[in-house]
Coordinates of N, CA and C in Angstrom, one line a residue:
X1 N 24.5 -41.4 30.1 CA 23.3 -42.1 30.1 C 22.1 -41.1 30.1
X2 N 22.2 -40.1 31.0 CA 21.1 -39.1 31.0 C 20.9 -38.4 29.7
X3 N 22.1 -38.0 29.1 CA 22.0 -37.4 27.8 C 21.4 -38.3 26.7
X4 N 21.7 -39.5 26.7 CA 21.1 -40.5 25.8 C 19.6 -40.6 26.0
X5 N 19.1 -40.6 27.2 CA 17.7 -40.6 27.5 C 17.0 -39.4 27.0
X6 N 17.7 -38.2 27.2 CA 17.1 -36.9 26.8 C 16.9 -36.9 25.3
X7 N 18.0 -37.3 24.6 CA 17.9 -37.4 23.1 C 16.8 -38.4 22.6
X8 N 16.7 -39.5 23.3 CA 15.7 -40.5 22.9 C 14.3 -39.9 23.1
X9 N 14.1 -39.2 24.2 CA 12.9 -38.6 24.5 C 12.5 -37.5 23.5
X10 N 13.5 -36.6 23.2 CA 13.3 -35.6 22.2 C 12.9 -36.1 20.8
X11 N 13.6 -37.2 20.4 CA 13.3 -37.7 19.1 C 12.1 -38.6 19.0
X12 N 11.4 -38.8 20.1 CA 10.2 -39.6 20.1 C 9.0 -38.7 19.6
X13 N 9.2 -37.4 19.6 CA 8.1 -36.5 19.1 C 8.2 -36.4 17.6
X14 N 7.0 -36.3 17.0 CA 7.0 -36.2 15.5 C 7.7 -34.9 15.1
X15 N 8.5 -35.0 14.0 CA 9.3 -33.8 13.6 C 8.5 -32.9 12.6
X16 N 7.3 -33.4 12.2 CA 6.5 -32.6 11.2 C 5.4 -31.8 11.9
X17 N 5.4 -31.6 13.1 CA 4.4 -30.8 13.8 C 4.5 -29.3 13.5
X18 N 3.6 -28.8 12.7 CA 3.6 -27.4 12.3 C 2.2 -26.8 12.7
X19 N 2.2 -25.5 12.7 CA 0.9 -24.8 13.0 C -0.2 -25.2 12.0
X20 N 0.2 -25.3 10.7 CA -0.7 -25.8 9.7 C 0.0 -26.8 8.8
X21 N -0.6 -27.9 8.6 CA -0.1 -28.9 7.8 C 0.0 -28.5 6.3
X22 N 1.1 -28.5 5.7 CA 1.3 -28.0 4.4 C 0.4 -28.7 3.4
X23 N 0.1 -29.9 3.5 CA -0.8 -30.6 2.6 C -2.2 -30.1 2.6
X24 N -2.6 -29.4 3.7 CA -3.9 -28.9 3.9 C -4.1 -27.5 3.2
X25 N -2.9 -26.8 2.9 CA -3.0 -25.5 2.3 C -3.3 -25.6 0.9
X26 N -4.2 -24.8 0.4 CA -4.7 -24.9 -1.0 C -4.3 -23.6 -1.8
X27 N -3.6 -23.8 -2.9 CA -3.4 -22.8 -3.8 C -3.7 -23.3 -5.2
X28 N -4.1 -22.5 -6.1 CA -4.3 -23.0 -7.4 C -4.1 -21.9 -8.4
X29 N -3.8 -22.4 -9.7 CA -3.5 -21.4 -10.7 C -4.7 -20.5 -11.1
X30 N -5.9 -21.0 -10.9 CA -7.1 -20.2 -11.2 C -7.1 -19.0 -10.3
X31 N -6.8 -19.2 -9.0 CA -6.8 -18.0 -8.0 C -5.7 -17.0 -8.4
X32 N -4.6 -17.5 -8.8 CA -3.5 -16.6 -9.1 C -3.9 -15.8 -10.4
X33 N -4.5 -16.4 -11.3 CA -5.0 -15.7 -12.6 C -6.0 -14.7 -12.2
X34 N -6.9 -15.0 -11.3 CA -7.9 -14.0 -10.9 C -7.3 -12.8 -10.2
X35 N -6.4 -13.1 -9.3 CA -5.7 -12.0 -8.6 C -4.9 -11.1 -9.5
X36 N -4.2 -11.7 -10.4 CA -3.4 -10.9 -11.4 C -4.4 -10.1 -12.3
X37 N -5.5 -10.7 -12.6 CA -6.6 -9.9 -13.3 C -7.0 -8.7 -12.6
X38 N -7.3 -8.8 -11.3 CA -7.7 -7.7 -10.4 C -6.6 -6.6 -10.4
X39 N -5.4 -7.1 -10.2 CA -4.2 -6.1 -10.2 C -4.1 -5.4 -11.5
X40 N -4.0 -6.1 -12.6 CA -3.7 -5.5 -13.9 C -4.9 -4.7 -14.5
X41 N -6.1 -5.3 -14.4 CA -7.3 -4.7 -15.1 C -8.1 -3.8 -14.3
X42 N -8.0 -3.8 -12.9 CA -8.7 -2.9 -12.1 C -7.8 -1.9 -11.3
X43 N -6.8 -2.5 -10.6 CA -5.9 -1.7 -9.8 C -4.9 -0.9 -10.7
X44 N -4.1 -1.5 -11.5 CA -3.1 -0.7 -12.3 C -3.8 0.2 -13.3
X45 N -4.8 -0.4 -14.0 CA -5.6 0.4 -15.0 C -6.3 1.6 -14.4
X46 N -6.9 1.3 -13.2 CA -7.6 2.4 -12.5 C -6.7 3.5 -12.1
X47 N -5.5 3.1 -11.6 CA -4.5 4.2 -11.2 C -4.1 5.0 -12.4
X48 N -3.7 4.2 -13.5 CA -3.2 4.9 -14.7 C -4.2 5.8 -15.3
X49 N -5.5 5.4 -15.4 CA -6.5 6.2 -16.1 C -7.2 7.2 -15.1
X50 N -7.0 7.0 -13.8 CA -7.8 7.8 -12.8 C -9.2 7.3 -12.8
X51 N -9.4 6.1 -13.1 CA -10.8 5.5 -13.2 C -11.2 4.9 -11.8
X52 N -12.0 5.7 -11.1 CA -12.5 5.3 -9.8 C -13.4 4.1 -9.8
X53 N -14.2 3.9 -10.9 CA -15.1 2.8 -10.9 C -14.3 1.4 -11.0
X54 N -13.2 1.4 -11.7 CA -12.3 0.3 -11.7 C -11.7 0.0 -10.4
X55 N -11.2 1.0 -9.7 CA -10.7 0.9 -8.4 C -11.7 0.4 -7.3
X56 N -12.9 0.8 -7.4 CA -14.0 0.4 -6.5 C -14.2 -1.1 -6.7
X57 N -14.0 -1.7 -7.9 CA -14.1 -3.1 -8.1 C -13.0 -3.9 -7.5
X58 N -11.8 -3.3 -7.3 CA -10.6 -3.9 -6.8 C -10.6 -4.0 -5.2
X59 N -11.1 -2.9 -4.6 CA -11.0 -2.7 -3.2 C -12.2 -3.2 -2.4
X60 N -12.0 -3.9 -1.3 CA -13.1 -4.1 -0.3 C -13.4 -2.7 0.3
X61 N -14.6 -2.4 0.5 CA -15.1 -1.1 1.0 C -14.3 -0.7 2.3
X62 N -14.1 -1.6 3.2 CA -13.4 -1.2 4.4 C -11.9 -1.3 4.4
X63 N -11.3 -1.4 3.2 CA -9.8 -1.6 3.1 C -9.1 -0.4 3.7
X64 N -7.9 -0.6 4.2 CA -7.1 0.5 4.7 C -5.8 0.5 4.0
X65 N -5.2 1.7 3.9 CA -3.9 1.9 3.3 C -3.0 2.6 4.2
X66 N -1.7 2.0 4.4 CA -0.7 2.5 5.3 C 0.6 2.6 4.6
X67 N 1.5 3.5 5.1 CA 2.8 3.5 4.6 C 3.5 4.8 4.8
X68 N 4.5 5.1 4.0 CA 5.2 6.4 4.1 C 5.6 6.8 2.6
X69 N 5.5 8.1 2.4 CA 6.0 8.7 1.2 C 7.0 9.7 1.5
X70 N 8.3 9.4 1.2 CA 9.4 10.2 1.5 C 9.5 10.5 3.0
X71 N 9.2 9.4 3.8 CA 9.4 9.5 5.2 C 8.2 10.1 5.9
X72 N 7.2 10.6 5.2 CA 5.9 11.1 5.8 C 4.9 10.0 5.9
X73 N 4.4 9.8 7.1 CA 3.4 8.7 7.3 C 2.2 8.9 6.4
X74 N 1.7 7.8 5.9 CA 0.5 7.8 5.0 C -0.5 6.9 5.6
X75 N -1.8 7.4 5.7 CA -2.9 6.6 6.1 C -4.1 7.1 5.4
X76 N -4.9 6.2 4.8 CA -6.1 6.5 4.1 C -7.1 5.3 4.2
X77 N -8.3 5.6 4.1 CA -9.3 4.5 3.9 C -9.4 4.3 2.4
X78 N -9.9 3.2 2.0 CA -10.1 2.9 0.5 C -10.9 4.0 -0.2
X79 N -11.9 4.5 0.5 CA -12.8 5.6 -0.1 C -12.0 6.8 -0.3
X80 N -11.1 7.2 0.7 CA -10.3 8.4 0.6 C -9.3 8.3 -0.5
X81 N -8.7 7.1 -0.6 CA -7.7 6.8 -1.6 C -8.3 6.9 -3.0
X82 N -9.4 6.3 -3.2 CA -10.1 6.2 -4.5 C -10.6 7.7 -4.9
X83 N -11.1 8.4 -3.9 CA -11.5 9.8 -4.2 C -10.3 10.6 -4.6
X84 N -9.1 10.4 -4.0 CA -7.9 11.2 -4.3 C -7.5 10.8 -5.8
X85 N -7.5 9.6 -6.1 CA -7.1 9.1 -7.5 C -8.1 9.8 -8.5
X86 N -9.3 9.9 -8.2 CA -10.3 10.6 -9.1 C -10.1 12.1 -9.2
X87 N -9.5 12.7 -8.3 CA -9.4 14.2 -8.3 C -8.1 14.7 -8.8
X88 N -7.1 13.8 -8.9 CA -5.8 14.2 -9.4 C -5.7 14.0 -10.9
X89 N -4.7 14.6 -11.5 CA -4.4 14.4 -13.0 C -3.9 13.0 -13.1
X90 N -4.5 12.2 -13.9 CA -4.1 10.8 -14.0 C -2.7 10.7 -14.7
X91 N -2.0 9.6 -14.4 CA -0.7 9.5 -15.2 C -1.0 9.4 -16.7
X92 N -2.1 8.9 -17.1 CA -2.4 8.8 -18.5 C -2.5 10.2 -19.1
X93 N -3.2 11.1 -18.4 CA -3.4 12.5 -18.9 C -2.2 13.4 -18.7
X94 N -1.4 13.0 -17.8 CA -0.2 13.9 -17.5 C 0.9 13.7 -18.5
X95 N 0.8 12.6 -19.2 CA 1.9 12.3 -20.2 C 3.2 11.8 -19.6
X96 N 3.2 11.7 -18.3 CA 4.4 11.2 -17.7 C 4.4 9.6 -17.8
X97 N 5.6 9.1 -17.6 CA 5.8 7.6 -17.7 C 5.0 7.0 -16.5
X98 N 4.5 5.8 -16.9 CA 3.8 4.9 -15.9 C 4.3 3.5 -16.2
X99 N 4.8 2.9 -15.1 CA 5.2 1.5 -15.3 C 4.8 0.7 -14.0
X100 N 4.0 -0.3 -14.2 CA 3.5 -1.1 -13.0 C 3.8 -2.5 -13.3
X101 N 4.4 -3.2 -12.3 CA 4.8 -4.6 -12.4 C 4.4 -5.4 -11.2
X102 N 3.9 -6.6 -11.4 CA 3.7 -7.5 -10.3 C 5.0 -8.3 -10.1
X103 N 5.5 -8.2 -8.9 CA 6.8 -8.8 -8.6 C 6.5 -10.3 -8.1
X104 N 5.5 -10.4 -7.2 CA 5.1 -11.8 -6.8 C 3.7 -11.8 -6.3
X105 N 3.2 -13.0 -6.3 CA 1.8 -13.3 -5.7 C 2.0 -14.6 -4.9
X106 N 1.5 -14.5 -3.7 CA 1.5 -15.7 -2.8 C 0.1 -15.9 -2.3
X107 N -0.4 -17.2 -2.4 CA -1.7 -17.5 -2.0 C -1.8 -18.7 -1.1
X108 N -2.5 -18.6 -0.1 CA -2.9 -19.8 0.8 C -4.3 -19.7 1.1
X109 N -5.0 -20.7 0.7 CA -6.5 -20.8 0.9 C -7.2 -19.5 0.4
X110 N -7.8 -18.7 1.3 CA -8.6 -17.6 0.9 C -7.9 -16.3 1.0
X111 N -6.6 -16.3 1.3 CA -5.8 -15.1 1.5 C -4.7 -15.1 0.5
X112 N -4.2 -13.9 0.2 CA -3.1 -13.7 -0.8 C -2.4 -12.4 -0.5
X113 N -1.1 -12.4 -0.9 CA -0.4 -11.1 -0.9 C 0.3 -11.0 -2.2
X114 N 0.4 -9.7 -2.6 CA 1.1 -9.4 -3.9 C 2.1 -8.3 -3.6
X115 N 3.3 -8.4 -4.1 CA 4.3 -7.4 -4.1 C 4.3 -6.7 -5.4
X116 N 4.2 -5.4 -5.5 CA 4.1 -4.6 -6.7 C 5.1 -3.5 -6.7
X117 N 5.5 -3.1 -7.9 CA 6.3 -1.9 -8.1 C 5.6 -1.0 -9.1
X118 N 5.3 0.2 -8.6 CA 4.5 1.2 -9.5 C 5.4 2.5 -9.6
X119 N 5.8 2.7 -10.8 CA 6.6 4.0 -11.1 C 5.6 4.9 -11.8
X120 N 5.4 6.1 -11.2 CA 4.5 7.1 -11.8 C 4.9 8.4 -11.2
X121 N 4.6 9.5 -12.0 CA 5.0 10.8 -11.7 C 6.5 10.7 -11.4
X122 N 6.9 11.2 -10.3 CA 8.4 11.1 -9.9 C 8.5 10.1 -8.7
X123 N 7.6 9.2 -8.6 CA 7.6 8.2 -7.5 C 8.0 6.8 -8.0
X124 N 8.6 6.1 -7.1 CA 8.9 4.7 -7.3 C 8.4 3.9 -6.1
X125 N 7.1 3.6 -6.2 CA 6.4 2.9 -5.1 C 6.6 1.4 -5.1
X126 N 6.7 0.9 -3.9 CA 6.6 -0.5 -3.7 C 5.4 -0.7 -2.8
X127 N 4.5 -1.6 -3.3 CA 3.2 -1.9 -2.6 C 3.2 -3.3 -2.2
X128 N 2.7 -3.5 -1.0 CA 2.3 -4.9 -0.5 C 0.8 -4.9 -0.4
X129 N 0.2 -5.7 -1.2 CA -1.3 -5.7 -1.2 C -1.8 -7.1 -0.6
X130 N -2.7 -7.0 0.3 CA -3.3 -8.2 0.8 C -4.7 -8.4 0.3
X131 N -5.0 -9.6 -0.2 CA -6.3 -9.9 -0.8 C -7.0 -10.9 0.1
X132 N -8.3 -10.9 0.0 CA -9.1 -12.0 0.6 C -10.2 -12.3 -0.4
X133 N -10.5 -13.6 -0.4 CA -11.5 -14.1 -1.3 C -12.9 -13.9 -0.6
X134 N -13.6 -13.0 -1.0 CA -14.9 -12.6 -0.3 C -16.0 -12.9 -1.3
X135 N -16.9 -13.8 -0.9 CA -18.1 -14.1 -1.8 C -17.6 -14.4 -3.2
X136 N -16.5 -15.2 -3.3 CA -16.1 -15.7 -4.6 C -15.2 -14.7 -5.4
X137 N -15.0 -13.5 -4.8 CA -14.2 -12.5 -5.5 C -12.9 -12.1 -4.7
X138 N -11.8 -12.0 -5.4 CA -10.6 -11.6 -4.8 C -10.6 -10.1 -4.7
X139 N -10.5 -9.5 -3.4 CA -10.6 -8.1 -3.2 C -9.4 -7.6 -2.4
X140 N -8.9 -6.4 -2.6 CA -7.9 -5.8 -1.8 C -8.5 -5.4 -0.5
X141 N -7.9 -6.0 0.6 CA -8.4 -5.6 1.9 C -7.4 -4.7 2.7
X142 N -6.1 -4.6 2.1 CA -5.1 -3.8 2.8 C -4.0 -3.5 1.8
X143 N -3.5 -2.3 1.9 CA -2.4 -1.9 1.0 C -1.4 -1.2 1.9
X144 N -0.1 -1.6 1.8 CA 1.0 -0.8 2.4 C 1.9 -0.4 1.3
X145 N 2.5 0.8 1.4 CA 3.3 1.4 0.4 C 4.4 2.2 0.9
X146 N 5.5 2.3 0.1 CA 6.6 3.2 0.4 C 7.2 3.7 -0.9
X147 N 7.7 4.9 -0.9 CA 8.4 5.4 -2.1 C 9.9 5.2 -1.8
X148 N 10.6 4.6 -2.9 CA 12.0 4.3 -2.8 C 12.8 5.2 -3.8
X149 N 13.8 5.8 -3.3 CA 14.6 6.7 -4.3 C 15.7 5.8 -4.8
X150 N 16.0 6.0 -6.1 CA 17.1 5.2 -6.7 C 18.4 5.6 -6.2

């Protein structure tokens, strides 16, 4: 009898209580198109060409980058990263292969994440990029990365 009362009590609570009601979450195709545009036309193109002006349009000024490259910890501010891209020989000028692919984009309201694979020089980077819609623009606010050996 006690067990029956406990089950009755437990099942009296709504089963759909979540931290955020799914019907309140907003995603739309326009946002995904805008994010893919930032990735392909500012981020990927900026890296490939060594074009710091394109990268500045993709990153929020206070963005941070974290990760590891061959087990060595990596940390830079967006400004440091963009400056480094501008001073190195770009993949375009190096003549080495460059392949950049968007694996996935997930959006909820004004935040989004993108998983990317960027192969350049002798690296096979996986990037997790966090976006925020700030003043109507999708900007990279955080980047994490790691180099994966085949």
